[in-house]
Amino acid sequence: DAGVIQSPRHEVTEMGQEVTLRCKPISGHNSLFWYRQTMMRGLELLIYFNNNVPIDDSGMPEDRFSAKMPNASFSTLKIQPSEPRDSAVYFCASSLRGTGSSYNEQFFGPGTRLTVL
Amino acid sequence: AQSVAQPEDQVNVAEGNPLTVKCTYSVSGNPYLFWYVQYPNRGLQFLLKYITGDNLVKGSYGFEAEFNKSQTSFHLKKPSALVSDSALYFCAVRDERSSNTGKLIFGQGTTLQVKP
């Protein structure tokens, strides 16, 4: 199993540009999570999907951020326009929704390091 | 309100000595608890989880964690630390409000530094 795949691994862009981050979850997983990690704020949950449907986007910082999951094997996180304060590492994670008392862990991708100049 | 607290920003230990990374939680129902490790420039990796059953949970790389309901704690332990254990460790609890979707609430992380 290749695990969660994220691309690009590094992105450097200029303020005002559009940035698109991509994620391929583990095959068969039905929950997908987007996180942001910075030194100042730690690990923050931005949005998560269950069966391709956005469940909670309350962590999305502002309207410049949007996320989609058109199918079970692909998700994008878009920032438009980007700002220097968006510089962070963005992680995607997936998990298999459990039933009953089972509860399955999240598997994280390697992250995308975004730098906005 | 549900929460997870890791009271130490950093833990320093000598190689070969036992290590403990502390975690306390607050939930209204049964806690589902997790530990993750993050090595530099990597994503988080799952170490172990407590759902039910034995209070001592064994996980990857020789780590274990002890669930203590009366103290609402889930401390991570290892009998003999290795320099390669140096990393950032996160404790997490299931968000009861979205129990069927896999959402977790993460602590702020504890940096473990193991010195040779």
CSV table of C-alpha atoms in Angstrom, one decimal:
chain,number,residue,atom,x,y,z
A,1,ASP,CA,0.0,0.0,0.0
A,2,ALA,CA,1.4,3.4,-1.0
A,3,GLY,CA,-0.2,5.2,1.9
A,4,VAL,CA,-1.6,8.7,1.6
A,5,ILE,CA,-0.1,10.5,-1.3
A,6,GLN,CA,0.2,14.3,-1.4
A,7,SER,CA,1.5,16.6,-4.1
A,8,PRO,CA,3.4,18.7,-4.4
A,9,ARG,CA,5.8,18.1,-1.5
A,10,HIS,CA,7.1,21.7,-1.6
A,11,GLU,CA,5.4,24.8,-3.1
A,12,VAL,CA,6.9,28.2,-3.2
A,13,THR,CA,4.6,30.9,-4.6
A,14,GLU,CA,4.1,34.7,-4.5
A,15,MET,CA,1.4,36.5,-2.6
A,16,GLY,CA,-1.8,36.7,-4.6
A,17,GLN,CA,-1.2,33.5,-6.6
A,18,GLU,CA,-3.6,30.5,-6.5
A,19,VAL,CA,-2.3,27.4,-4.8
A,20,THR,CA,-3.7,23.9,-5.2
A,21,LEU,CA,-2.7,21.1,-2.9
A,22,ARG,CA,-3.6,17.5,-3.8
A,23,CYS,CA,-4.3,14.4,-1.9
A,24,LYS,CA,-4.9,10.7,-2.7
A,25,PRO,CA,-6.2,8.8,0.3
A,26,ILE,CA,-5.6,5.2,1.0
A,27,SER,CA,-7.8,3.0,-1.1
A,28,GLY,CA,-10.9,1.9,0.8
A,29,HIS,CA,-10.8,4.7,3.4
A,30,ASN,CA,-13.9,6.8,3.6
A,31,SER,CA,-12.9,9.7,5.8
A,32,LEU,CA,-10.4,12.4,4.7
A,33,PHE,CA,-8.9,15.2,6.7
A,34,TRP,CA,-7.0,18.3,5.8
A,35,TYR,CA,-4.7,19.8,8.5
A,36,ARG,CA,-2.3,22.7,8.8
A,37,GLN,CA,0.7,22.8,11.0
A,38,THR,CA,2.7,25.8,12.0
A,39,MET,CA,5.1,26.5,14.9
A,40,MET,CA,2.8,29.2,16.3
A,41,ARG,CA,-0.6,27.4,16.1
A,42,GLY,CA,0.4,23.7,16.1
A,43,LEU,CA,-1.7,21.2,14.3
A,44,GLU,CA,-5.1,22.6,13.1
A,45,LEU,CA,-7.9,20.6,11.5
A,46,LEU,CA,-9.2,22.6,8.5
A,47,ILE,CA,-11.9,20.4,7.0
A,48,TYR,CA,-12.9,16.8,6.8
A,49,PHE,CA,-15.0,14.7,4.5
A,50,ASN,CA,-16.9,11.5,5.0
A,51,ASN,CA,-17.8,9.5,1.9
A,52,ASN,CA,-16.7,12.5,-0.2
A,53,VAL,CA,-19.1,14.8,1.6
A,54,PRO,CA,-17.7,17.8,3.6
A,55,ILE,CA,-18.8,17.3,7.2
A,56,ASP,CA,-17.2,20.2,9.0
A,57,ASP,CA,-15.3,23.1,7.5
A,58,SER,CA,-15.3,25.2,10.6
A,59,GLY,CA,-11.5,25.1,10.7
A,60,MET,CA,-11.1,26.7,7.3
A,61,PRO,CA,-9.5,30.1,8.1
A,62,GLU,CA,-11.4,32.2,5.6
A,63,ASP,CA,-13.1,32.3,2.3
A,64,ARG,CA,-9.8,32.2,0.5
A,65,PHE,CA,-9.6,28.5,1.4
A,66,SER,CA,-11.7,25.9,-0.3
A,67,ALA,CA,-11.6,22.1,-0.5
A,68,LYS,CA,-13.2,19.5,-2.7
A,69,MET,CA,-13.5,15.8,-2.9
A,70,PRO,CA,-14.9,14.9,-6.3
A,71,ASN,CA,-14.4,11.1,-5.7
A,72,ALA,CA,-13.2,8.7,-3.2
A,73,SER,CA,-9.6,8.7,-4.4
A,74,PHE,CA,-8.9,12.4,-4.7
A,75,SER,CA,-9.2,15.7,-2.8
A,76,THR,CA,-7.9,19.2,-3.3
A,77,LEU,CA,-7.3,22.1,-1.0
A,78,LYS,CA,-7.1,25.5,-2.8
A,79,ILE,CA,-6.0,28.8,-1.6
A,80,GLN,CA,-6.9,31.8,-3.7
A,81,PRO,CA,-5.4,34.3,-3.3
A,82,SER,CA,-2.5,33.1,-1.2
A,83,GLU,CA,-0.9,35.3,1.5
A,84,PRO,CA,2.4,35.0,3.4
A,85,ARG,CA,0.5,34.0,6.6
A,86,ASP,CA,-0.7,30.9,4.8
A,87,SER,CA,2.9,29.5,4.8
A,88,ALA,CA,2.7,26.2,6.7
A,89,VAL,CA,2.9,22.5,6.2
A,90,TYR,CA,-0.4,21.1,5.0
A,91,PHE,CA,-1.2,17.4,5.8
A,92,CYS,CA,-3.9,15.2,4.4
A,93,ALA,CA,-5.0,12.1,6.4
A,94,SER,CA,-7.5,9.3,5.8
A,95,SER,CA,-9.2,6.7,7.9
A,96,LEU,CA,-11.7,3.9,7.6
A,97,ARG,CA,-14.9,4.7,9.3
A,98,GLY,CA,-15.5,2.1,12.0
A,99,THR,CA,-18.6,0.5,13.2
A,100,GLY,CA,-19.8,-0.3,16.7
A,101,SER,CA,-16.9,0.0,19.1
A,102,SER,CA,-14.2,-0.1,16.6
A,103,TYR,CA,-12.3,3.1,15.9
A,104,ASN,CA,-9.7,3.3,13.3
A,105,GLU,CA,-6.7,5.5,13.3
A,106,GLN,CA,-5.9,8.2,10.8
A,107,PHE,CA,-3.0,7.7,8.3
A,108,PHE,CA,-1.2,10.9,7.4
A,109,GLY,CA,0.5,11.8,4.2
A,110,PRO,CA,4.0,13.3,4.1
A,111,GLY,CA,2.7,16.9,3.9
A,112,THR,CA,3.1,19.8,1.5
A,113,ARG,CA,5.4,22.6,2.7
A,114,LEU,CA,3.9,25.8,1.4
A,115,THR,CA,5.9,29.0,1.3
A,116,VAL,CA,4.1,32.2,0.2
A,117,LEU,CA,6.5,35.1,-0.5
B,1,ALA,CA,-15.9,20.4,26.5
B,2,GLN,CA,-13.6,17.8,25.1
B,3,SER,CA,-9.9,18.5,25.2
B,4,VAL,CA,-6.5,17.0,25.3
B,5,ALA,CA,-3.6,18.4,27.2
B,6,GLN,CA,0.1,17.7,27.0
B,7,PRO,CA,1.6,19.6,29.9
B,8,GLU,CA,5.2,19.5,28.8
B,9,ASP,CA,6.5,21.2,25.7
B,10,GLN,CA,9.7,19.2,25.9
B,11,VAL,CA,11.0,16.1,27.6
B,12,ASN,CA,14.7,15.4,27.9
B,13,VAL,CA,15.9,11.9,28.7
B,14,ALA,CA,19.2,10.1,28.5
B,15,GLU,CA,19.5,7.1,26.2
B,16,GLY,CA,18.8,3.9,28.0
B,17,ASN,CA,16.6,5.6,30.6
B,18,PRO,CA,12.9,5.1,30.8
B,19,LEU,CA,10.8,7.9,29.3
B,20,THR,CA,7.3,9.2,29.9
B,21,VAL,CA,5.3,11.7,27.8
B,22,LYS,CA,2.3,12.9,29.6
B,23,CYS,CA,-1.3,13.4,28.3
B,24,THR,CA,-4.5,14.2,30.1
B,25,TYR,CA,-8.0,14.3,28.5
B,26,SER,CA,-11.5,15.5,29.2
B,27,VAL,CA,-14.5,13.8,27.6
B,28,SER,CA,-18.0,13.2,28.7
B,29,GLY,CA,-18.3,9.6,27.6
B,30,ASN,CA,-15.9,6.7,27.0
B,31,PRO,CA,-12.5,8.0,25.8
B,32,TYR,CA,-10.9,6.7,22.6
B,33,LEU,CA,-7.3,7.7,22.9
B,34,PHE,CA,-4.4,7.8,20.5
B,35,TRP,CA,-0.7,8.5,20.3
B,36,TYR,CA,1.1,9.7,17.2
B,37,VAL,CA,4.8,10.4,16.5
B,38,GLN,CA,6.1,12.9,14.0
B,39,TYR,CA,9.7,12.8,12.9
B,40,PRO,CA,11.3,15.8,11.3
B,41,ASN,CA,9.9,16.7,7.8
B,42,ARG,CA,7.5,13.7,8.0
B,43,GLY,CA,3.8,13.2,8.6
B,44,LEU,CA,2.3,11.9,11.8
B,45,GLN,CA,2.6,8.2,12.3
B,46,PHE,CA,0.2,6.2,14.5
B,47,LEU,CA,1.8,4.5,17.5
B,48,LEU,CA,-1.0,3.0,19.6
B,49,LYS,CA,-4.6,3.5,20.7
B,50,TYR,CA,-6.9,2.7,23.6
B,51,ILE,CA,-10.5,1.8,22.8
B,52,THR,CA,-11.4,-0.6,25.6
B,53,GLY,CA,-10.0,-3.5,27.5
B,54,ASP,CA,-6.6,-3.6,29.2
B,55,ASN,CA,-5.4,-0.3,30.6
B,56,LEU,CA,-1.8,-1.0,29.4
B,57,VAL,CA,-1.7,-0.7,25.6
B,58,LYS,CA,1.4,-1.8,23.6
B,59,GLY,CA,2.3,-0.2,20.3
B,60,SER,CA,5.0,0.3,17.7
B,61,TYR,CA,8.7,0.7,18.4
B,62,GLY,CA,8.5,-0.6,22.0
B,63,PHE,CA,6.1,2.1,23.2
B,64,GLU,CA,3.3,1.6,25.5
B,65,ALA,CA,0.7,3.7,27.2
B,66,GLU,CA,-1.3,3.4,30.4
B,67,PHE,CA,-4.9,4.4,30.5
B,68,ASN,CA,-5.9,5.7,33.9
B,69,LYS,CA,-9.6,6.6,34.2
B,70,SER,CA,-9.5,8.1,37.6
B,71,GLN,CA,-6.7,10.5,36.7
B,72,THR,CA,-8.0,11.0,33.1
B,73,SER,CA,-4.5,10.3,31.8
B,74,PHE,CA,-3.0,8.4,29.0
B,75,HIS,CA,0.8,8.7,29.4
B,76,LEU,CA,3.1,7.3,26.8
B,77,LYS,CA,6.0,5.2,28.1
B,78,LYS,CA,9.1,3.3,27.0
B,79,PRO,CA,11.4,1.3,29.3
B,80,SER,CA,14.6,2.3,27.5
B,81,ALA,CA,14.8,5.3,25.3
B,82,LEU,CA,16.8,5.4,22.1
B,83,VAL,CA,18.3,8.5,20.4
B,84,SER,CA,16.1,7.6,17.4
B,85,ASP,CA,13.0,8.1,19.5
B,86,SER,CA,13.7,11.9,19.4
B,87,ALA,CA,10.6,13.4,17.8
B,88,LEU,CA,7.4,15.3,18.3
B,89,TYR,CA,4.7,13.3,20.0
B,90,PHE,CA,0.9,14.0,19.9
B,91,CYS,CA,-1.8,12.7,22.0
B,92,ALA,CA,-5.4,12.7,20.6
B,93,VAL,CA,-8.9,11.8,21.6
B,94,ARG,CA,-11.9,11.0,19.5
B,95,ASP,CA,-14.3,13.8,19.0
B,96,GLU,CA,-17.5,12.4,20.5
B,97,ARG,CA,-19.7,14.9,18.6
B,98,SER,CA,-18.6,13.3,15.3
B,99,SER,CA,-17.9,9.8,16.5
B,100,ASN,CA,-18.6,8.1,13.2
B,101,THR,CA,-16.4,10.1,11.0
B,102,GLY,CA,-13.0,9.6,12.6
B,103,LYS,CA,-12.4,13.1,13.7
B,104,LEU,CA,-9.7,13.5,16.4
B,105,ILE,CA,-8.8,16.3,18.8
B,106,PHE,CA,-5.0,16.6,19.1
B,107,GLY,CA,-2.9,17.9,21.9
B,108,GLN,CA,-0.3,20.6,21.2
B,109,GLY,CA,2.5,18.1,21.0
B,110,THR,CA,5.6,17.3,23.2
B,111,THR,CA,9.1,17.3,21.8
B,112,LEU,CA,11.1,14.3,23.1
B,113,GLN,CA,14.9,14.8,23.1
B,114,VAL,CA,16.9,11.7,23.9
B,115,LYS,CA,20.6,12.4,24.4
B,116,PRO,CA,23.3,9.8,23.9
